[in-house]
Structures are given as structure tokens and as C-alpha cells.
GROMACS .gro file of C-alpha atoms in nm:
model
  375
    1UNK     CA    1  10.692  -0.734   9.052
    2UNK     CA    2  10.963  -0.477   9.105
    3UNK     CA    3  10.969  -0.390   8.735
    4UNK     CA    4  10.590  -0.355   8.731
    5UNK     CA    5  10.610  -0.123   9.032
    6UNK     CA    6  10.876   0.087   8.863
    7UNK     CA    7  10.661   0.113   8.551
    8UNK     CA    8  10.364   0.219   8.756
    9UNK     CA    9  10.573   0.489   8.928
   10UNK     CA   10  10.696   0.613   8.592
   11UNK     CA   11  10.340   0.646   8.459
   12UNK     CA   12  10.227   0.822   8.777
   13UNK     CA   13  10.523   1.059   8.762
   14UNK     CA   14  10.458   1.127   8.394
   15UNK     CA   15  10.091   1.206   8.459
   16UNK     CA   16  10.182   1.420   8.756
   17UNK     CA   17  10.447   1.598   8.552
   18UNK     CA   18  10.195   1.662   8.274
   19UNK     CA   19   9.949   1.815   8.519
   20UNK     CA   20  10.215   2.025   8.687
   21UNK     CA   21  10.359   2.120   8.349
   22UNK     CA   22  10.026   2.272   8.250
   23UNK     CA   23  10.014   2.466   8.578
   24UNK     CA   24  10.377   2.569   8.528
   25UNK     CA   25  10.300   2.708   8.182
   26UNK     CA   26  10.005   2.902   8.322
   27UNK     CA   27  10.221   3.031   8.607
   28UNK     CA   28  10.496   3.123   8.363
   29UNK     CA   29  10.248   3.305   8.139
   30UNK     CA   30  10.121   3.490   8.447
   31UNK     CA   31  10.477   3.583   8.544
   32UNK     CA   32  10.555   3.694   8.190
   33UNK     CA   33  10.236   3.902   8.181
   34UNK     CA   34  10.323   4.061   8.514
   35UNK     CA   35  10.677   4.117   8.388
   36UNK     CA   36  10.547   4.292   8.074
   37UNK     CA   37  10.309   4.505   8.282
   38UNK     CA   38  10.589   4.610   8.515
   39UNK     CA   39  10.832   4.680   8.232
   40UNK     CA   40  10.564   4.894   8.066
   41UNK     CA   41  10.492   5.072   8.395
   42UNK     CA   42  10.867   5.117   8.446
   43UNK     CA   43  10.900   5.287   8.107
   44UNK     CA   44  10.593   5.502   8.175
   45UNK     CA   45  10.734   5.607   8.511
   46UNK     CA   46  11.079   5.685   8.366
   47UNK     CA   47  10.918   5.890   8.092
   48UNK     CA   48  10.698   6.069   8.348
   49UNK     CA   49  11.003   6.147   8.564
   50UNK     CA   50  11.192   6.292   8.265
   51UNK     CA   51  10.887   6.493   8.161
   52UNK     CA   52  10.848   6.613   8.519
   53UNK     CA   53  11.213   6.720   8.539
   54UNK     CA   54  11.196   6.908   8.206
   55UNK     CA   55  10.866   7.072   8.297
   56UNK     CA   56  10.995   7.168   8.644
   57UNK     CA   57  11.309   7.325   8.495
   58UNK     CA   58  11.100   7.520   8.244
   59UNK     CA   59  10.864   7.632   8.522
   60UNK     CA   60  11.157   7.747   8.738
   61UNK     CA   61  11.312   7.943   8.449
   62UNK     CA   62  10.977   8.097   8.352
   63UNK     CA   63  10.901   8.184   8.715
   64UNK     CA   64  11.243   8.346   8.761
   65UNK     CA   65  11.191   8.550   8.445
   66UNK     CA   66  10.841   8.662   8.546
   67UNK     CA   67  10.946   8.747   8.903
   68UNK     CA   68  11.246   8.942   8.769
   69UNK     CA   69  11.010   9.140   8.545
   70UNK     CA   70  10.778   9.205   8.841
   71UNK     CA   71  11.071   9.325   9.053
   72UNK     CA   72  11.172   9.561   8.771
   73UNK     CA   73  10.815   9.687   8.750
   74UNK     CA   74  10.812   9.751   9.127
   75UNK     CA   75  11.149   9.929   9.096
   76UNK     CA   76  11.010  10.150   8.818
   77UNK     CA   77  10.705  10.235   9.026
   78UNK     CA   78  10.931  10.309   9.325
   79UNK     CA   79  11.137  10.546   9.109
   80UNK     CA   80  10.820  10.712   8.978
   81UNK     CA   81  10.695  10.777   9.333
   82UNK     CA   82  11.037  10.912   9.436
   83UNK     CA   83  11.040  11.142   9.132
   84UNK     CA   84  10.687  11.261   9.210
   85UNK     CA   85  10.784  11.348   9.568
   86UNK     CA   86  11.105  11.522   9.460
   87UNK     CA   87  10.928  11.714   9.181
   88UNK     CA   88  10.660  11.836   9.422
   89UNK     CA   89  10.928  11.925   9.678
   90UNK     CA   90  11.125  12.120   9.415
   91UNK     CA   91  10.818  12.308   9.288
   92UNK     CA   92  10.698  12.404   9.635
   93UNK     CA   93  11.046  12.495   9.762
   94UNK     CA   94  11.108  12.706   9.449
   95UNK     CA   95  10.781  12.893   9.500
   96UNK     CA   96  10.847  12.939   9.872
   97UNK     CA   97  11.208  13.052   9.818
   98UNK     CA   98  11.092  13.308   9.559
   99UNK     CA   99  10.844  13.446   9.809
  100UNK     CA  100  11.107  13.433  10.086
  101UNK     CA  101  11.348  13.639   9.877
  102UNK     CA  102  11.077  13.892   9.795
  103UNK     CA  103  10.973  13.925  10.160
  104UNK     CA  104  11.335  13.961  10.272
  105UNK     CA  105  11.386  14.243  10.018
  106UNK     CA  106  11.065  14.412  10.130
  107UNK     CA  107  11.169  14.381  10.496
  108UNK     CA  108  11.508  14.538  10.419
  109UNK     CA  109  11.342  14.823  10.227
  110UNK     CA  110  11.087  14.883  10.504
  111UNK     CA  111  11.364  14.887  10.766
  112UNK     CA  112  11.559  15.139  10.559
  113UNK     CA  113  11.252  15.361  10.519
  114UNK     CA  114  11.176  15.330  10.890
  115UNK     CA  115  11.528  15.442  10.976
  116UNK     CA  116  11.502  15.739  10.739
  117UNK     CA  117  11.168  15.839  10.888
  118UNK     CA  118  11.307  15.808  11.237
  119UNK     CA  119  11.607  16.022  11.144
  120UNK     CA  120  11.384  16.279  10.971
  121UNK     CA  121  11.156  16.300  11.273
  122UNK     CA  122  11.449  16.419  11.484
  123UNK     CA  123  11.586  16.684  11.243
  124UNK     CA  124  11.562  17.048  11.350
  125UNK     CA  125  11.600  17.179  10.994
  126UNK     CA  126  11.243  17.259  10.894
  127UNK     CA  127  11.331  17.321  10.528
  128UNK     CA  128  11.516  16.987  10.506
  129UNK     CA  129  11.221  16.816  10.675
  130UNK     CA  130  10.973  16.955  10.423
  131UNK     CA  131  11.192  16.872  10.122
  132UNK     CA  132  11.266  16.518  10.236
  133UNK     CA  133  10.927  16.427  10.380
  134UNK     CA  134  10.760  16.365  10.043
  135UNK     CA  135  11.025  16.122   9.920
  136UNK     CA  136  11.048  15.913  10.237
  137UNK     CA  137  10.681  15.911  10.329
  138UNK     CA  138  10.566  15.739  10.010
  139UNK     CA  139  10.463  15.385  10.098
  140UNK     CA  140  10.673  15.138   9.898
  141UNK     CA  141  10.495  14.872   9.693
  142UNK     CA  142  10.485  14.550   9.899
  143UNK     CA  143  10.324  14.208   9.892
  144UNK     CA  144   9.981  14.172  10.049
  145UNK     CA  145  10.083  13.928  10.325
  146UNK     CA  146   9.718  13.870  10.418
  147UNK     CA  147   9.682  13.681  10.090
  148UNK     CA  148   9.963  13.441  10.185
  149UNK     CA  149   9.830  13.140  10.372
  150UNK     CA  150  10.121  12.940  10.514
  151UNK     CA  151  10.048  12.568  10.571
  152UNK     CA  152  10.222  12.497  10.902
  153UNK     CA  153  10.109  12.134  10.911
  154UNK     CA  154  10.231  12.033  10.567
  155UNK     CA  155  10.362  11.677  10.545
  156UNK     CA  156  10.408  11.386  10.306
  157UNK     CA  157  10.266  11.152  10.573
  158UNK     CA  158   9.964  11.076  10.350
  159UNK     CA  159  10.207  10.951  10.085
  160UNK     CA  160  10.366  10.717  10.339
  161UNK     CA  161  10.022  10.586  10.436
  162UNK     CA  162   9.929  10.529  10.071
  163UNK     CA  163  10.255  10.342  10.002
  164UNK     CA  164  10.210  10.138  10.323
  165UNK     CA  165   9.854  10.055  10.217
  166UNK     CA  166   9.982   9.947   9.876
  167UNK     CA  167  10.242   9.729  10.048
  168UNK     CA  168   9.973   9.562  10.259
  169UNK     CA  169   9.748   9.505   9.958
  170UNK     CA  170  10.038   9.358   9.759
  171UNK     CA  171  10.134   9.129  10.048
  172UNK     CA  172   9.775   9.005  10.086
  173UNK     CA  173   9.740   8.962   9.710
  174UNK     CA  174  10.074   8.781   9.686
  175UNK     CA  175   9.979   8.554   9.976
  176UNK     CA  176   9.654   8.454   9.805
  177UNK     CA  177   9.823   8.407   9.467
  178UNK     CA  178  10.109   8.203   9.616
  179UNK     CA  179   9.848   7.973   9.770
  180UNK     CA  180   9.697   7.926   9.423
  181UNK     CA  181  10.044   7.868   9.278
  182UNK     CA  182  10.115   7.618   9.556
  183UNK     CA  183   9.795   7.431   9.474
  184UNK     CA  184   9.886   7.430   9.104
  185UNK     CA  185  10.236   7.301   9.184
  186UNK     CA  186  10.115   7.021   9.411
  187UNK     CA  187   9.866   6.915   9.143
  188UNK     CA  188  10.161   6.808   8.925
  189UNK     CA  189  10.193   6.445   9.033
  190UNK     CA  190  10.386   6.167   8.861
  191UNK     CA  191  10.192   5.905   9.059
  192UNK     CA  192   9.821   5.950   9.122
  193UNK     CA  193   9.707   5.802   9.453
  194UNK     CA  194   9.377   5.618   9.464
  195UNK     CA  195   9.109   5.756   9.693
  196UNK     CA  196   9.070   5.564  10.021
  197UNK     CA  197   8.772   5.331  10.045
  198UNK     CA  198   8.780   5.193  10.401
  199UNK     CA  199   8.782   5.378  10.732
  200UNK     CA  200   9.126   5.235  10.804
  201UNK     CA  201   9.254   5.387  10.479
  202UNK     CA  202   9.085   5.721  10.554
  203UNK     CA  203   9.247   5.729  10.898
  204UNK     CA  204   9.589   5.728  10.727
  205UNK     CA  205   9.505   6.088  10.629
  206UNK     CA  206   9.391   6.197  10.977
  207UNK     CA  207   9.458   6.563  11.057
  208UNK     CA  208   9.453   6.743  11.391
  209UNK     CA  209   9.244   7.058  11.421
  210UNK     CA  210   9.158   7.301  11.699
  211UNK     CA  211   8.889   7.569  11.715
  212UNK     CA  212   9.015   7.925  11.672
  213UNK     CA  213   8.885   8.137  11.966
  214UNK     CA  214   8.941   8.456  11.764
  215UNK     CA  215   8.671   8.348  11.517
  216UNK     CA  216   8.416   8.208  11.765
  217UNK     CA  217   8.080   8.379  11.800
  218UNK     CA  218   8.016   8.492  12.158
  219UNK     CA  219   7.729   8.243  12.193
  220UNK     CA  220   7.973   7.955  12.149
  221UNK     CA  221   8.144   7.812  12.456
  222UNK     CA  222   8.479   7.646  12.373
  223UNK     CA  223   8.631   7.376  12.596
  224UNK     CA  224   8.860   7.070  12.596
  225UNK     CA  225   9.160   7.272  12.469
  226UNK     CA  226   8.943   7.425  12.196
  227UNK     CA  227   8.837   7.083  12.069
  228UNK     CA  228   8.471   7.114  12.174
  229UNK     CA  229   8.209   7.385  12.122
  230UNK     CA  230   7.858   7.428  12.259
  231UNK     CA  231   7.589   7.683  12.172
  232UNK     CA  232   7.467   7.882  12.472
  233UNK     CA  233   7.221   8.168  12.525
  234UNK     CA  234   7.460   8.349  12.761
  235UNK     CA  235   7.737   8.545  12.590
  236UNK     CA  236   8.102   8.452  12.637
  237UNK     CA  237   8.354   8.726  12.725
  238UNK     CA  238   8.562   8.707  12.408
  239UNK     CA  239   8.756   9.024  12.314
  240UNK     CA  240   8.683   9.208  11.991
  241UNK     CA  241   8.863   9.064  11.691
  242UNK     CA  242   8.828   9.130  11.316
  243UNK     CA  243   8.810   8.754  11.244
  244UNK     CA  244   8.519   8.691  11.484
  245UNK     CA  245   8.168   8.600  11.360
  246UNK     CA  246   7.954   8.859  11.546
  247UNK     CA  247   7.611   8.740  11.426
  248UNK     CA  248   7.609   8.375  11.314
  249UNK     CA  249   7.695   8.117  11.581
  250UNK     CA  250   7.996   7.992  11.389
  251UNK     CA  251   8.365   7.920  11.440
  252UNK     CA  252   8.658   7.824  11.215
  253UNK     CA  253   8.955   7.605  11.298
  254UNK     CA  254   9.304   7.750  11.329
  255UNK     CA  255   9.453   7.496  11.088
  256UNK     CA  256   9.382   7.474  10.715
  257UNK     CA  257   9.371   7.197  10.455
  258UNK     CA  258   9.570   7.214  10.132
  259UNK     CA  259   9.627   6.844  10.059
  260UNK     CA  260   9.454   6.520  10.159
  261UNK     CA  261   9.293   6.526  10.501
  262UNK     CA  262   9.036   6.332  10.704
  263UNK     CA  263   8.879   6.418  11.040
  264UNK     CA  264   8.587   6.302  11.254
  265UNK     CA  265   8.352   6.486  11.488
  266UNK     CA  266   8.083   6.397  11.741
  267UNK     CA  267   7.767   6.608  11.719
  268UNK     CA  268   7.436   6.663  11.898
  269UNK     CA  269   7.140   6.898  11.854
  270UNK     CA  270   7.137   7.128  11.550
  271UNK     CA  271   7.479   7.176  11.392
  272UNK     CA  272   7.662   7.269  11.074
  273UNK     CA  273   7.976   7.079  10.979
  274UNK     CA  274   8.149   7.290  10.716
  275UNK     CA  275   8.464   7.379  10.527
  276UNK     CA  276   8.530   7.737  10.427
  277UNK     CA  277   8.786   7.970  10.278
  278UNK     CA  278   8.937   8.203  10.537
  279UNK     CA  279   8.819   8.497  10.325
  280UNK     CA  280   8.452   8.436  10.411
  281UNK     CA  281   8.286   8.758  10.533
  282UNK     CA  282   8.239   8.799  10.908
  283UNK     CA  283   8.034   9.114  10.969
  284UNK     CA  284   7.660   9.127  10.913
  285UNK     CA  285   7.358   8.899  10.885
  286UNK     CA  286   7.380   8.834  10.512
  287UNK     CA  287   7.437   8.506  10.330
  288UNK     CA  288   7.795   8.611  10.258
  289UNK     CA  289   7.876   8.533  10.625
  290UNK     CA  290   7.681   8.209  10.670
  291UNK     CA  291   7.836   7.868  10.602
  292UNK     CA  292   7.692   7.708  10.288
  293UNK     CA  293   7.508   8.018  10.169
  294UNK     CA  294   7.788   8.152   9.946
  295UNK     CA  295   8.064   8.037   9.711
  296UNK     CA  296   8.320   8.056   9.993
  297UNK     CA  297   8.191   7.762  10.197
  298UNK     CA  298   8.025   7.417  10.197
  299UNK     CA  299   7.818   7.278  10.486
  300UNK     CA  300   7.644   6.965  10.609
  301UNK     CA  301   7.339   7.057  10.820
  302UNK     CA  302   7.238   6.801  11.081
  303UNK     CA  303   6.939   6.780  11.316
  304UNK     CA  304   6.755   6.496  11.487
  305UNK     CA  305   6.480   6.516  11.223
  306UNK     CA  306   6.655   6.593  10.893
  307UNK     CA  307   6.985   6.661  10.717
  308UNK     CA  308   7.096   6.849  10.408
  309UNK     CA  309   7.397   6.979  10.218
  310UNK     CA  310   7.435   7.348  10.126
  311UNK     CA  311   7.661   7.544   9.892
  312UNK     CA  312   7.602   7.886   9.731
  313UNK     CA  313   7.263   7.886   9.908
  314UNK     CA  314   7.154   7.574   9.716
  315UNK     CA  315   7.015   7.292   9.929
  316UNK     CA  316   7.044   6.918   9.865
  317UNK     CA  317   6.816   6.707  10.085
  318UNK     CA  318   6.986   6.403  10.241
  319UNK     CA  319   6.863   6.095  10.428
  320UNK     CA  320   6.826   6.129  10.804
  321UNK     CA  321   7.158   6.073  10.982
  322UNK     CA  322   7.124   5.854  11.291
  323UNK     CA  323   7.493   5.832  11.377
  324UNK     CA  324   7.642   6.088  11.617
  325UNK     CA  325   7.981   6.065  11.447
  326UNK     CA  326   8.062   6.224  11.111
  327UNK     CA  327   8.374   6.182  10.900
  328UNK     CA  328   8.492   6.453  10.661
  329UNK     CA  329   8.738   6.386  10.378
  330UNK     CA  330   8.906   6.652  10.164
  331UNK     CA  331   9.141   6.603   9.871
  332UNK     CA  332   9.222   6.965   9.795
  333UNK     CA  333   9.420   6.889   9.478
  334UNK     CA  334   9.152   6.663   9.335
  335UNK     CA  335   8.873   6.901   9.439
  336UNK     CA  336   8.699   6.633   9.646
  337UNK     CA  337   8.487   6.691   9.957
  338UNK     CA  338   8.295   6.402  10.115
  339UNK     CA  339   8.089   6.357  10.432
  340UNK     CA  340   8.045   6.012  10.591
  341UNK     CA  341   7.823   5.874  10.865
  342UNK     CA  342   8.038   5.665  11.100
  343UNK     CA  343   7.894   5.374  11.299
  344UNK     CA  344   7.982   5.006  11.262
  345UNK     CA  345   8.027   5.089  10.896
  346UNK     CA  346   8.115   5.399  10.695
  347UNK     CA  347   7.829   5.540  10.485
  348UNK     CA  348   7.874   5.816  10.227
  349UNK     CA  349   7.627   6.101  10.293
  350UNK     CA  350   7.730   6.346  10.023
  351UNK     CA  351   8.021   6.400   9.787
  352UNK     CA  352   8.130   6.716   9.605
  353UNK     CA  353   8.362   6.737   9.305
  354UNK     CA  354   8.482   7.091   9.237
  355UNK     CA  355   8.795   7.306   9.216
  356UNK     CA  356   8.925   7.457   9.538
  357UNK     CA  357   9.113   7.783   9.483
  358UNK     CA  358   9.223   7.857   9.842
  359UNK     CA  359   9.315   7.673  10.160
  360UNK     CA  360   9.009   7.522  10.329
  361UNK     CA  361   8.937   7.558  10.701
  362UNK     CA  362   8.699   7.329  10.894
  363UNK     CA  363   8.412   7.528  11.043
  364UNK     CA  364   8.113   7.458  11.266
  365UNK     CA  365   7.785   7.607  11.384
  366UNK     CA  366   7.587   7.495  11.687
  367UNK     CA  367   7.245   7.605  11.809
  368UNK     CA  368   7.143   7.641  12.174
  369UNK     CA  369   7.239   7.330  12.377
  370UNK     CA  370   7.393   7.180  12.061
  371UNK     CA  371   7.755   7.073  12.044
  372UNK     CA  372   8.038   6.958  11.819
  373UNK     CA  373   8.356   6.786  11.933
  374UNK     CA  374   8.665   6.728  11.722
  375UNK     CA  375   8.804   6.378  11.768
   0.00000   0.00000   0.00000
């Protein structure tokens, strides 16, 4: 009986081993496949890192060379302006000194003649007086001083203003171009991150924003540490500022977006939820100042009865949004802008795929008794 039991155990173990052996082979094949995938990915990543290093070094060397050439160009222009000023100074001084010398000579001659006339007027020798009178009374040839207009207020101040203006323009231009360069640099990625799909994943990219009082239209009341805005008929006592929207009831945030960013807002009434370049026009009633009506901005328009997306004055009708909470996602490098309705679930309202050339700033508009609050 013992031998029979042992034989039975051996058969059971053999069958069990056979079953497990099949599973083991499948597991081993899975491991080997995963191993091959990782070894391949390892080689790809190593190659990408080497390529990145070589490309970065080339970019640094090229940038240094180009910036050195630009500095030399600026130095040449500086020398040209200095030479222009010195040449004008030399020409004007030479002309003035020539005239100075001539006037000094004429003054000396006139003083000499005046002295002779004075002396002659006191002589008691009538014959001497008559003989000398003709020679000393002739008026010497002199410059017509009435034709000389001396510029007492002459100054190179206008040159200073022009150079200062050039400096300001170059600084603004360089700032804009460096932002473009920065965007181009950050677009060079060895590892491409997948776009988030759940609200939890989106919240990993949460950004903090605050409304910029210097941009707020005077019909917008800001509160809650500049986190909430409300449209009102009565004007707010904001000081004049070149960044303020004087006509459209709009405001921009102080902080910009140049990478991945997600934020949520609560809204009520009639509102725009937008992103915009800081360079959007401010003065006037034209489309160039209004969110979504130009190539500088993108907006989601929300009311209790309809909703739509606007860019470059082109409207895209959207389904009615019932939720009072909206999520906005930007991937600046990838050129992605997406608006979501947030309730128990996260619903995509509209998605844009484009190329962003400057830093984006969240912006909002609110009608009378309408409000937006950053969360």
C-alpha cells in the first residue's frame, strides 16, 4: 500500500510539474521578452543621450559664435555712432572757430580805428585832421553779423534719446527672441512624457495664478487676494497703467505658462476663460484687444444657455456646459490647449493643437454680475 501511495504521489508530482513547467516557460518567455524590450530601450536611451550631448555641445558652440558676431556688430555700430558725433563736432567747431577768428580780427581792427578816430577828434591841427580824416573814416569791410544766427540751445540730447530708444527696442526684441529660444531649447527632450488622462494626473501639473490688477478693466472688482473677479457696473478706482484693458472687461494673470500646466476655475454668468500672449493690444475697441478675436489669444465663452470656442475671430460651437468648474490644460512645448468640464467626471470640451511662440498668460472676462474664481 505504501508503494502504491508513493507511485501515486510521483504521478501527481509529475503532472503538477508538467503543468507548472508550461507556465514557467511562458513566464520565462515573458521575462525574456521584457528583458529584450528593456535592453532595446536602454540602447535607444544611451544613443539619445549621446546624441543630445553632441547636439547640445554644437548648439553651445554655434550660439557662442553667433553671439560673438552680434557683439562685434554692436561694437561696430557703437564706433560708427561715436565717429558720426565726433565728425559733426569737428565740422561745427571748425566752422565756428573760423568765424570766431574772423570776428576777433574784425573787433581788433574796429577798436584800432575807433582809437584813431578818437585821437583825431581831439587834434588841434586842422591840416592834419583834414589829411588823416579820409584814411581813418573809411568803414572797414566786416562780416554782416545779422546773418549769423547762433544756436544757443544746441545739444546732442536727441542722439542720446535715439540711442536709448534703440537700447529699449533691442532689449524688448531680445527678451521676445530669448523666450522663443527657450521654448525651442525645452522642446529638445530625450524622453517624451505622455499626456495626462485622469484628473489626478492633471493635478500633478497644477499651477498657481493670481489676477494682475494692473491689467484689470475698471469694471472688474478683484477680491480674495486677486484670485476672484466680478463684473460690476460701477467703476473701480484703479490707477492708469499701460497694461490695463480700458474698454473690454478683461484681466490677465501675473504669472505665465511656458511648460506643462493645469488650473481650474469656478464660473457664473457670462464669462471668457482664455489664454493670451502678453503682447495682446490693450487700447481701443477693436478685435485686436478682445480675447479670442485675434491670433494672440484663445478663449472659451460660457453662458447659462450656450458655449463656444474662439480664436482669430473664428467661432466653434460647443455643447452646453452645465458644470460650474472648468479645467484648463496647457502643454506649451507640444502646442496643446484643452478645456475640460469638471464634475464627478472630467469631460473634454475643446482641444487645440498649434504652435505657441510666446509665453501664455491665463486671462478672463466677466459680464455684469458674472464672476470667475481661480482655485
